[in-house]
mmCIF file of C-alpha atoms in Angstrom:
data_model
loop_
_atom_site.group_PDB
_atom_site.id
_atom_site.type_symbol
_atom_site.label_atom_id
_atom_site.label_comp_id
_atom_site.label_asym_id
_atom_site.label_seq_id
_atom_site.Cartn_x
_atom_site.Cartn_y
_atom_site.Cartn_z
ATOM 1 C CA MET P 1 0.019 0.019 0.018
ATOM 2 C CA SER P 2 1.429 3.314 -1.112
ATOM 3 C CA ARG P 3 0.199 6.372 0.600
ATOM 4 C CA ILE P 4 0.346 9.723 -1.290
ATOM 5 C CA LEU P 5 -0.117 13.196 0.098
ATOM 6 C CA VAL P 6 -1.489 15.672 -2.433
ATOM 7 C CA PRO P 7 -1.484 19.302 -1.222
ATOM 8 C CA VAL P 8 -4.132 21.341 -3.029
ATOM 9 C CA ASP P 9 -4.995 25.037 -3.050
ATOM 10 C CA GLY P 10 -7.818 25.141 -5.609
ATOM 11 C CA SER P 11 -5.436 26.211 -8.360
ATOM 12 C CA GLU P 12 -5.141 24.560 -11.805
ATOM 13 C CA ASN P 13 -1.505 23.516 -10.908
ATOM 14 C CA ALA P 14 -2.856 21.624 -7.881
ATOM 15 C CA LEU P 15 -5.558 19.955 -9.962
ATOM 16 C CA ARG P 16 -2.913 18.601 -12.384
ATOM 17 C CA ALA P 17 -1.178 17.037 -9.337
ATOM 18 C CA VAL P 18 -4.532 15.467 -8.322
ATOM 19 C CA ARG P 19 -4.986 14.052 -11.856
ATOM 20 C CA HIS P 20 -1.516 12.608 -11.717
ATOM 21 C CA ALA P 21 -2.230 11.003 -8.344
ATOM 22 C CA ALA P 22 -5.433 9.651 -9.751
ATOM 23 C CA LYS P 23 -3.608 8.125 -12.671
ATOM 24 C CA LEU P 24 -1.206 6.434 -10.294
ATOM 25 C CA ALA P 25 -4.153 5.128 -8.414
ATOM 26 C CA ARG P 26 -5.640 3.555 -11.475
ATOM 27 C CA GLU P 27 -2.410 2.180 -12.801
ATOM 28 C CA GLN P 28 -0.687 0.862 -9.778
ATOM 29 C CA LYS P 29 -3.142 -0.005 -7.117
ATOM 30 C CA PRO P 30 -3.410 0.040 -4.219
ATOM 31 C CA VAL P 31 -2.751 3.715 -3.616
ATOM 32 C CA GLU P 32 -4.160 5.669 -0.759
ATOM 33 C CA ILE P 33 -4.696 9.413 -1.595
ATOM 34 C CA HIS P 34 -4.699 12.052 1.084
ATOM 35 C CA LEU P 35 -5.729 15.545 0.060
ATOM 36 C CA ILE P 36 -4.439 18.349 2.254
ATOM 37 C CA ASN P 37 -5.235 22.130 2.226
ATOM 38 C CA VAL P 38 -3.258 24.546 4.361
ATOM 39 C CA GLN P 39 -4.965 27.802 5.191
ATOM 40 C CA PRO P 40 -3.054 30.977 5.950
ATOM 41 C CA PRO P 41 -3.371 31.856 9.595
ATOM 42 C CA LEU P 42 -5.304 34.963 10.476
ATOM 43 C CA ARG P 43 -3.226 37.709 11.816
ATOM 44 C CA GLY P 44 -3.025 38.248 15.580
ATOM 45 C CA GLY P 45 -5.079 41.448 15.369
ATOM 46 C CA VAL P 46 -7.962 39.584 13.873
ATOM 47 C CA THR P 47 -8.134 36.676 16.325
ATOM 48 C CA THR P 48 -8.062 39.048 19.308
ATOM 49 C CA PHE P 49 -11.574 40.225 18.409
ATOM 50 C CA VAL P 50 -13.188 37.124 16.835
ATOM 51 C CA GLY P 51 -14.030 33.912 18.815
ATOM 52 C CA SER P 52 -12.047 30.683 18.284
ATOM 53 C CA GLN P 53 -14.988 28.715 17.054
ATOM 54 C CA THR P 54 -15.837 31.329 14.368
ATOM 55 C CA VAL P 55 -12.190 31.369 13.264
ATOM 56 C CA ARG P 56 -12.089 27.546 12.870
ATOM 57 C CA GLU P 57 -15.352 27.559 11.005
ATOM 58 C CA PHE P 58 -13.976 30.173 8.748
ATOM 59 C CA HIS P 59 -10.824 28.238 8.061
ATOM 60 C CA VAL P 60 -12.742 25.092 7.300
ATOM 61 C CA GLU P 61 -15.171 26.830 4.979
ATOM 62 C CA GLU P 62 -12.355 28.603 3.077
ATOM 63 C CA ALA P 63 -10.451 25.209 2.863
ATOM 64 C CA GLN P 64 -13.528 23.412 1.503
ATOM 65 C CA LYS P 65 -13.624 26.028 -1.329
ATOM 66 C CA CYS P 66 -10.003 25.234 -2.172
ATOM 67 C CA LEU P 67 -10.636 21.522 -1.949
ATOM 68 C CA ALA P 68 -13.798 21.385 -4.038
ATOM 69 C CA SER P 69 -12.242 21.005 -7.468
ATOM 70 C CA ALA P 70 -9.827 18.295 -6.299
ATOM 71 C CA LYS P 71 -12.665 16.348 -4.586
ATOM 72 C CA ALA P 72 -14.878 16.589 -7.637
ATOM 73 C CA GLU P 73 -12.084 15.268 -9.812
ATOM 74 C CA LEU P 74 -11.601 12.293 -7.615
ATOM 75 C CA ASP P 75 -15.236 11.568 -7.101
ATOM 76 C CA LYS P 76 -15.616 11.643 -10.846
ATOM 77 C CA ALA P 77 -12.909 9.085 -11.254
ATOM 78 C CA GLY P 78 -14.366 6.989 -8.434
ATOM 79 C CA ILE P 79 -11.115 7.060 -6.411
ATOM 80 C CA PRO P 80 -11.486 7.118 -2.572
ATOM 81 C CA TYR P 81 -9.498 9.683 -0.657
ATOM 82 C CA ASP P 82 -9.156 11.310 2.720
ATOM 83 C CA VAL P 83 -9.267 15.007 3.367
ATOM 84 C CA HIS P 84 -7.117 17.100 5.827
ATOM 85 C CA ILE P 85 -7.362 20.750 6.608
ATOM 86 C CA CYS P 86 -4.924 22.700 8.638
ATOM 87 C CA VAL P 87 -3.672 26.224 9.357
ATOM 88 C CA GLY P 88 -0.179 27.609 9.195
ATOM 89 C CA ASN P 89 2.847 27.859 7.020
ATOM 90 C CA ALA P 90 2.130 25.708 3.889
ATOM 91 C CA GLY P 91 5.429 23.962 3.514
ATOM 92 C CA GLU P 92 5.872 23.273 7.219
ATOM 93 C CA GLN P 93 2.368 21.833 7.660
ATOM 94 C CA ILE P 94 2.456 19.705 4.437
ATOM 95 C CA VAL P 95 5.665 18.048 5.547
ATOM 96 C CA ALA P 96 4.328 17.657 9.224
ATOM 97 C CA PHE P 97 1.216 15.899 7.806
ATOM 98 C CA ALA P 98 3.259 13.723 5.499
ATOM 99 C CA ASP P 99 5.143 12.560 8.550
ATOM 100 C CA SER P 100 2.200 12.052 10.861
ATOM 101 C CA LEU P 101 0.272 10.266 8.225
ATOM 102 C CA LYS P 102 3.281 8.209 7.307
ATOM 103 C CA CYS P 103 2.921 8.976 3.692
ATOM 104 C CA ASP P 104 5.373 7.359 1.231
ATOM 105 C CA SER P 105 5.373 10.301 -1.195
ATOM 106 C CA ILE P 106 4.074 13.792 -1.908
ATOM 107 C CA VAL P 107 2.628 14.713 -5.282
ATOM 108 C CA MET P 108 2.163 18.403 -5.737
ATOM 109 C CA GLY P 109 1.599 21.016 -8.428
ATOM 110 C CA THR P 110 4.041 23.748 -8.903
ATOM 111 C CA ARG P 111 3.809 27.236 -10.408
ATOM 112 C CA GLY P 112 7.087 26.351 -12.062
ATOM 113 C CA LEU P 113 8.819 29.432 -10.895
ATOM 114 C CA GLY P 114 11.899 27.862 -9.260
ATOM 115 C CA GLY P 115 15.227 29.654 -9.021
ATOM 116 C CA PHE P 116 15.284 33.291 -8.515
ATOM 117 C CA ALA P 117 11.568 34.054 -9.125
ATOM 118 C CA GLY P 118 10.673 31.138 -6.748
ATOM 119 C CA ALA P 119 13.020 32.465 -4.059
ATOM 120 C CA VAL P 120 11.646 36.046 -4.401
ATOM 121 C CA LEU P 121 7.935 35.214 -4.872
ATOM 122 C CA GLY P 122 7.975 32.304 -2.404
ATOM 123 C CA SER P 123 7.536 28.803 -3.610
ATOM 124 C CA VAL P 124 5.677 26.290 -1.624
ATOM 125 C CA SER P 125 7.144 23.421 -3.580
ATOM 126 C CA ASN P 126 10.707 24.658 -2.972
ATOM 127 C CA ASP P 127 10.007 24.836 0.680
ATOM 128 C CA VAL P 128 8.500 21.308 0.822
ATOM 129 C CA ILE P 129 11.567 19.961 -1.106
ATOM 130 C CA GLN P 130 13.858 21.434 1.433
ATOM 131 C CA ARG P 131 11.995 20.146 4.473
ATOM 132 C CA ALA P 132 10.712 16.717 3.402
ATOM 133 C CA ASN P 133 12.611 13.468 3.471
ATOM 134 C CA ILE P 134 10.386 11.330 1.361
ATOM 135 C CA PRO P 135 10.167 11.335 -2.388
ATOM 136 C CA ILE P 136 8.345 14.238 -4.020
ATOM 137 C CA THR P 137 6.809 14.396 -7.443
ATOM 138 C CA LEU P 138 6.333 17.897 -8.895
ATOM 139 C CA VAL P 139 3.607 18.045 -11.574
ATOM 140 C CA LYS P 140 3.928 20.958 -13.976
ATOM 141 C CA MET I 1 -8.298 73.332 -6.541
ATOM 142 C CA ILE I 2 -8.406 71.852 -10.001
ATOM 143 C CA GLU I 3 -5.169 73.570 -10.921
ATOM 144 C CA SER I 4 -3.450 72.142 -7.851
ATOM 145 C CA VAL I 5 -4.703 68.676 -8.792
ATOM 146 C CA ILE I 6 -3.309 68.987 -12.304
ATOM 147 C CA GLU I 7 -0.003 70.257 -10.875
ATOM 148 C CA HIS I 8 0.201 67.021 -8.805
ATOM 149 C CA LEU I 9 -0.024 64.946 -11.909
ATOM 150 C CA TYR I 10 3.329 66.156 -13.099
ATOM 151 C CA ASP I 11 4.954 65.754 -9.734
ATOM 152 C CA PRO I 12 6.931 62.413 -9.325
ATOM 153 C CA LEU I 13 6.792 62.818 -5.539
ATOM 154 C CA PHE I 14 3.130 62.693 -5.813
ATOM 155 C CA TRP I 15 3.155 59.382 -7.659
ATOM 156 C CA THR I 16 5.646 57.755 -5.386
ATOM 157 C CA GLY I 17 3.558 58.894 -2.410
ATOM 158 C CA LEU I 18 0.412 57.385 -4.043
ATOM 159 C CA VAL I 19 2.163 54.124 -4.737
ATOM 160 C CA GLN I 20 3.353 53.918 -1.042
ATOM 161 C CA ILE I 21 -0.185 54.741 0.173
ATOM 162 C CA ILE I 22 -1.747 51.913 -2.015
ATOM 163 C CA VAL I 23 0.684 49.404 -0.673
ATOM 164 C CA ILE I 24 0.113 50.552 2.979
ATOM 165 C CA ASP I 25 -3.666 50.269 2.340
ATOM 166 C CA ILE I 26 -3.414 46.787 0.971
ATOM 167 C CA LEU I 27 -1.298 45.640 3.921
ATOM 168 C CA LEU I 28 -3.147 47.345 6.730
ATOM 169 C CA SER I 29 -6.791 47.371 5.502
ATOM 170 C CA GLY I 30 -7.304 43.687 4.933
ATOM 171 C CA ASP I 31 -7.546 42.760 8.553
ATOM 172 C CA ASN I 32 -10.558 44.970 9.073
ATOM 173 C CA ALA I 33 -12.282 43.236 6.153
ATOM 174 C CA VAL I 34 -11.574 39.871 7.765
ATOM 175 C CA VAL I 35 -12.943 40.928 11.125
ATOM 176 C CA ILE I 36 -16.110 42.297 9.543
ATOM 177 C CA ALA I 37 -16.599 39.051 7.517
ATOM 178 C CA LEU I 38 -16.054 36.954 10.670
ATOM 179 C CA ALA I 39 -18.171 39.066 13.018
ATOM 180 C CA VAL I 40 -21.187 38.835 10.942
ATOM 181 C CA ARG I 41 -20.949 35.128 10.157
ATOM 182 C CA SER I 42 -23.243 33.959 12.870
ATOM 183 C CA LEU I 43 -26.060 36.337 11.870
ATOM 184 C CA PRO I 44 -28.955 35.622 9.527
ATOM 185 C CA PRO I 45 -28.153 36.721 5.875
ATOM 186 C CA ALA I 46 -30.321 39.828 5.931
ATOM 187 C CA GLN I 47 -28.531 41.115 9.044
ATOM 188 C CA GLN I 48 -25.178 40.159 7.666
ATOM 189 C CA LYS I 49 -25.606 42.823 5.062
ATOM 190 C CA LYS I 50 -26.564 45.401 7.615
ATOM 191 C CA GLY I 51 -23.668 44.342 9.768
ATOM 192 C CA ILE I 52 -21.185 44.737 6.898
ATOM 193 C CA PHE I 53 -22.722 48.158 6.001
ATOM 194 C CA PHE I 54 -22.503 49.487 9.507
ATOM 195 C CA GLY I 55 -19.143 47.835 10.217
ATOM 196 C CA ALA I 56 -17.456 49.122 7.037
ATOM 197 C CA GLY I 57 -19.106 52.641 7.624
ATOM 198 C CA ALA I 58 -17.713 52.804 11.122
ATOM 199 C CA ALA I 59 -14.288 51.674 9.839
ATOM 200 C CA ILE I 60 -14.327 54.492 7.312
ATOM 201 C CA ALA I 61 -15.652 57.138 9.757
ATOM 202 C CA LEU I 62 -12.916 56.200 12.261
ATOM 203 C CA ARG I 63 -10.246 56.503 9.641
ATOM 204 C CA VAL I 64 -11.357 59.961 8.694
ATOM 205 C CA ILE I 65 -11.488 61.120 12.314
ATOM 206 C CA PHE I 66 -7.988 59.580 13.069
ATOM 207 C CA ALA I 67 -6.585 61.070 9.895
ATOM 208 C CA THR I 68 -7.653 64.568 10.719
ATOM 209 C CA PHE I 69 -6.196 64.421 14.175
ATOM 210 C CA ILE I 70 -2.937 62.841 13.055
ATOM 211 C CA VAL I 71 -2.276 65.347 10.380
ATOM 212 C CA TYR I 72 -2.392 68.143 13.020
ATOM 213 C CA LEU I 73 -0.409 66.121 15.504
ATOM 214 C CA LEU I 74 2.366 65.510 13.083
ATOM 215 C CA GLN I 75 3.061 69.334 12.984
ATOM 216 C CA ILE I 76 3.898 69.405 16.654
ATOM 217 C CA PRO I 77 7.624 69.083 17.477
ATOM 218 C CA ALA I 78 8.619 65.600 18.786
ATOM 219 C CA LEU I 79 5.416 63.909 17.607
ATOM 220 C CA LYS I 80 6.778 63.069 14.262
ATOM 221 C CA ILE I 81 9.599 61.139 16.114
ATOM 222 C CA ALA I 82 6.906 59.404 18.024
ATOM 223 C CA GLY I 83 4.975 58.657 14.836
ATOM 224 C CA GLY I 84 8.083 57.304 13.179
ATOM 225 C CA LEU I 85 8.755 54.972 16.152
ATOM 226 C CA MET I 86 5.168 53.897 16.027
ATOM 227 C CA LEU I 87 5.609 53.083 12.295
ATOM 228 C CA PHE I 88 8.634 50.937 13.228
ATOM 229 C CA TRP I 89 6.538 49.021 15.650
ATOM 230 C CA ILE I 90 3.647 48.665 13.128
ATOM 231 C CA ALA I 91 6.089 47.315 10.576
ATOM 232 C CA VAL I 92 7.653 44.846 12.917
ATOM 233 C CA LYS I 93 4.117 43.575 13.820
ATOM 234 C CA LEU I 94 3.388 43.190 10.163
ATOM 235 C CA LEU I 95 6.675 41.179 9.506
ATOM 236 C CA ALA I 96 6.267 39.086 12.627
ATOM 237 C CA PRO I 97 2.616 38.596 13.260
ATOM 238 C CA GLU I 98 1.624 37.180 16.604
ATOM 239 C CA ASP I 99 0.420 33.672 16.042
ATOM 240 C CA GLY I 100 -3.457 34.340 16.356
ATOM 241 C CA GLY I 101 -3.743 30.609 17.173
ATOM 242 C CA ASP I 102 -7.188 29.541 17.952
ATOM 243 C CA GLY I 103 -8.344 33.010 18.819
ATOM 244 C CA GLU I 104 -9.791 34.241 22.093
ATOM 245 C CA ASN I 105 -12.664 32.555 23.850
ATOM 246 C CA VAL I 106 -15.295 34.951 22.397
ATOM 247 C CA ASP I 107 -18.811 33.670 21.740
ATOM 248 C CA PRO I 108 -20.089 34.300 18.185
ATOM 249 C CA ALA I 109 -22.231 37.410 17.927
ATOM 250 C CA LYS I 110 -25.900 36.631 18.655
ATOM 251 C CA ASN I 111 -27.309 39.743 17.192
ATOM 252 C CA LEU I 112 -26.542 42.684 14.969
ATOM 253 C CA PHE I 113 -25.598 44.991 17.863
ATOM 254 C CA GLN I 114 -22.905 42.507 19.122
ATOM 255 C CA ALA I 115 -21.571 42.083 15.736
ATOM 256 C CA VAL I 116 -21.252 45.845 15.080
ATOM 257 C CA LYS I 117 -19.674 46.381 18.441
ATOM 258 C CA THR I 118 -17.028 43.776 17.772
ATOM 259 C CA ILE I 119 -16.287 45.351 14.452
ATOM 260 C CA VAL I 120 -16.163 48.967 15.881
ATOM 261 C CA ILE I 121 -13.736 47.985 18.547
ATOM 262 C CA ALA I 122 -11.457 46.134 16.215
ATOM 263 C CA ASP I 123 -11.690 48.843 13.656
ATOM 264 C CA ALA I 124 -10.635 51.422 16.200
ATOM 265 C CA VAL I 125 -7.381 49.441 16.905
ATOM 266 C CA MET I 126 -6.615 48.443 13.285
ATOM 267 C CA SER I 127 -7.591 51.732 11.559
ATOM 268 C CA LEU I 128 -4.978 53.551 13.657
ATOM 269 C CA ASP I 129 -2.157 51.557 12.079
ATOM 270 C CA ASN I 130 -3.497 52.282 8.558
ATOM 271 C CA VAL I 131 -4.034 55.930 9.148
ATOM 272 C CA VAL I 132 -0.628 56.655 10.740
ATOM 273 C CA GLY I 133 0.893 54.942 7.695
ATOM 274 C CA ILE I 134 -1.081 56.912 5.224
ATOM 275 C CA ALA I 135 -0.623 60.233 7.018
ATOM 276 C CA ALA I 136 3.173 59.770 7.197
ATOM 277 C CA ALA I 137 3.368 58.727 3.545
ATOM 278 C CA ALA I 138 1.222 61.698 2.520
ATOM 279 C CA LYS I 139 3.701 64.174 3.996
ATOM 280 C CA GLY I 140 1.038 66.746 4.726
ATOM 281 C CA ASN I 141 -0.433 66.512 1.204
ATOM 282 C CA ILE I 142 -4.153 66.588 1.889
ATOM 283 C CA ILE I 143 -5.071 65.201 -1.610
ATOM 284 C CA LEU I 144 -2.866 62.122 -0.987
ATOM 285 C CA LEU I 145 -4.374 61.742 2.444
ATOM 286 C CA ILE I 146 -7.920 61.665 1.063
ATOM 287 C CA LEU I 147 -6.984 59.293 -1.879
ATOM 288 C CA GLY I 148 -5.377 56.976 0.658
ATOM 289 C CA LEU I 149 -8.585 56.927 2.706
ATOM 290 C CA LEU I 150 -10.770 56.354 -0.445
ATOM 291 C CA ILE I 151 -8.595 53.502 -1.737
ATOM 292 C CA SER I 152 -8.832 51.738 1.607
ATOM 293 C CA ILE I 153 -12.711 51.684 1.482
ATOM 294 C CA PRO I 154 -13.197 48.995 -1.201
ATOM 295 C CA LEU I 155 -10.420 46.989 0.400
ATOM 296 C CA ILE I 156 -12.394 47.087 3.833
ATOM 297 C CA ILE I 157 -15.667 46.231 2.125
ATOM 298 C CA TYR I 158 -14.619 43.590 -0.437
ATOM 299 C CA GLY I 159 -11.135 42.647 0.514
ATOM 300 C CA SER I 160 -11.464 39.992 3.180
ATOM 301 C CA THR I 161 -10.023 36.908 1.753
ATOM 302 C CA LEU I 162 -8.542 38.496 -1.318
ATOM 303 C CA VAL I 163 -5.843 40.349 0.690
ATOM 304 C CA LEU I 164 -5.178 37.356 2.830
ATOM 305 C CA LYS I 165 -4.642 35.105 -0.192
ATOM 306 C CA LEU I 166 -2.528 37.719 -1.995
ATOM 307 C CA LEU I 167 -0.201 38.118 0.963
ATOM 308 C CA ASN I 168 -0.026 34.394 1.491
ATOM 309 C CA ARG I 169 0.804 33.778 -2.178
ATOM 310 C CA PHE I 170 3.391 36.465 -2.377
ATOM 311 C CA PRO I 171 4.983 36.951 1.047
ATOM 312 C CA ILE I 172 7.487 39.295 -0.544
ATOM 313 C CA ILE I 173 4.733 41.930 -0.371
ATOM 314 C CA ILE I 174 4.863 41.793 3.349
ATOM 315 C CA THR I 175 8.677 42.100 3.530
ATOM 316 C CA ALA I 176 8.583 44.998 1.059
ATOM 317 C CA GLY I 177 5.661 46.660 2.805
ATOM 318 C CA GLY I 178 7.490 46.372 6.203
ATOM 319 C CA ALA I 179 10.609 47.926 4.685
ATOM 320 C CA LEU I 180 8.501 50.695 3.255
ATOM 321 C CA LEU I 181 6.862 51.386 6.548
ATOM 322 C CA GLY I 182 10.305 51.378 8.142
ATOM 323 C CA TRP I 183 11.582 53.871 5.341
ATOM 324 C CA ILE I 184 8.661 56.229 5.925
ATOM 325 C CA GLY I 185 9.123 55.990 9.715
ATOM 326 C CA GLY I 186 12.772 56.979 9.250
ATOM 327 C CA GLU I 187 11.704 59.752 6.871
ATOM 328 C CA ILE I 188 9.322 61.408 9.353
ATOM 329 C CA ILE I 189 11.766 61.122 12.248
ATOM 330 C CA VAL I 190 14.581 63.041 10.382
ATOM 331 C CA THR I 191 12.057 65.723 9.332
ATOM 332 C CA ASP I 192 10.808 66.318 12.827
ATOM 333 C CA PRO I 193 10.950 70.050 13.661
ATOM 334 C CA LEU I 194 13.277 69.236 16.575
ATOM 335 C CA LEU I 195 15.911 67.573 14.303
ATOM 336 C CA ILE I 196 15.453 69.087 10.847
ATOM 337 C CA ASP I 197 17.514 72.226 11.381
ATOM 338 C CA TRP I 198 20.429 70.315 12.930
ATOM 339 C CA ILE I 199 20.286 67.657 10.183
ATOM 340 C CA ASP I 200 20.208 70.173 7.325
ATOM 341 C CA ALA I 201 23.183 71.977 8.770
ATOM 342 C CA ASN I 202 25.374 69.074 9.962
ATOM 343 C CA ALA I 203 24.213 65.712 8.636
ATOM 344 C CA HIS I 204 22.405 66.091 5.381
ATOM 345 C CA TRP I 205 23.104 62.522 4.447
ATOM 346 C CA LEU I 206 20.428 61.577 7.152
ATOM 347 C CA HIS I 207 17.796 62.505 4.688
ATOM 348 C CA TRP I 208 18.393 59.178 2.983
ATOM 349 C CA GLY I 209 20.431 57.482 5.711
ATOM 350 C CA GLY I 210 17.513 57.799 8.275
ATOM 351 C CA PRO I 211 14.947 56.118 5.995
ATOM 352 C CA ALA I 212 17.407 53.438 4.823
ATOM 353 C CA PHE I 213 18.239 52.695 8.456
ATOM 354 C CA GLY I 214 14.599 52.523 9.354
ATOM 355 C CA ALA I 215 13.883 50.077 6.534
ATOM 356 C CA ILE I 216 16.761 47.806 7.278
ATOM 357 C CA LEU I 217 16.107 47.916 11.112
ATOM 358 C CA VAL I 218 12.488 46.734 10.865
ATOM 359 C CA VAL I 219 13.128 43.980 8.366
ATOM 360 C CA VAL I 220 16.028 42.708 10.474
ATOM 361 C CA ILE I 221 14.040 42.819 13.790
ATOM 362 C CA GLY I 222 11.009 41.391 11.980
ATOM 363 C CA LYS I 223 13.032 38.420 10.763
ATOM 364 C CA ILE I 224 14.613 37.755 14.119
ATOM 365 C CA VAL I 225 11.213 37.896 15.946
ATOM 366 C CA SER I 226 9.388 35.647 13.517
ATOM 367 C CA ARG I 227 12.217 33.202 13.595
ATOM 368 C CA ARG I 228 11.921 32.802 17.222
ATOM 369 C CA ARG I 229 8.226 31.967 17.096
ATOM 370 C CA VAL I 230 7.562 28.275 17.021
ATOM 371 C CA GLY I 231 5.505 26.963 14.231
ATOM 372 C CA ALA I 232 1.885 25.870 14.914
ATOM 373 C CA LYS I 233 1.582 22.233 15.778
ATOM 374 C CA PRO I 234 -0.146 20.250 13.025
ATOM 375 C CA GLU I 235 -3.812 19.937 13.785
ATOM 376 C CA ASP I 236 -6.331 18.507 11.348
ATOM 377 C CA LEU I 237 -9.400 20.720 11.114
ATOM 378 C CA ALA I 238 -11.073 18.295 8.763
ATOM 379 C CA ALA I 239 -11.318 15.762 11.571
ATOM 380 C CA THR I 240 -13.130 18.166 13.880
ATOM 381 C CA ALA I 241 -15.302 19.311 10.963
ATOM 382 C CA ARG I 242 -16.429 15.713 10.337
ATOM 383 C CA LYS I 243 -17.567 15.051 13.951
#
């Protein structure tokens, strides 16, 4: 059983990674797909004034929006999956979840910036590559 | 009035000021929008609209009041220095946000009044940051100040998750914005009436050295402070959502 973590953010790049994971699931069963969406934390100023329950609901709601296209894609293909939602730094959380879920690999989309542009604009895939110690497939 | 507006269009300082103000608005108005969106969540849809209307209205009114005061205050000796130091602090807070974590133990608003109360209190705190930034960047130019306030309005009303996503996608905006606030902070400190004569006579280089020092100072402090913060522990919100 191979367990794949697929981080998604609702973008077309992420959807390509989902399709690739779905292809792996069809071709080399059994594969267990775990979708994950990492929400940016609200800034301290905001959480001072709004209750914790509301903040959680907000994060889950926003995350569901980001997950919708990926879930639809896998539902259509009839591939089972698990969903995870968390809040924090994307790269850090993706690797932490890959670790705690004991995933064998990470399949993720990339904006394909890399190099200088990636360093300046901030690349989640670069960050994950640096932190993770399991195989990573970047889908472009 | 019209002539003075046209004059501005040819003034490069006006345009740099305007760009600075737009960046400050984007960085420091988004949180108001998020608070408004969150505070009205628990209300029925018809009341949500009212809540957003009153909440955004209050945010704008508070900005106008603060801006009027601050423009006058910045003319008093020593207060520009205080304003500059405050901008340093705002910039560091921007670069190294406190981890909001789970938020305080506040119950969701049960009615429109509670929601608007939450919004107004939050607005009062968060508008001040924005207005100090705008007023300092406007350098006493009233047209720039008004434009700065006008530009922040759509961001407060429609900006909620847009700004959040933008900043998350391009964290460089936060670093650049922090540096900008530090630069402006340094700029208004060296032009304080207490210092300006001495600087003009003895240390003219401080006109660029002060702002540059301010920019570098806040970015370095911001990086150090945010590095010290421990990352959030991984917690699966999907699990609690399913229960």
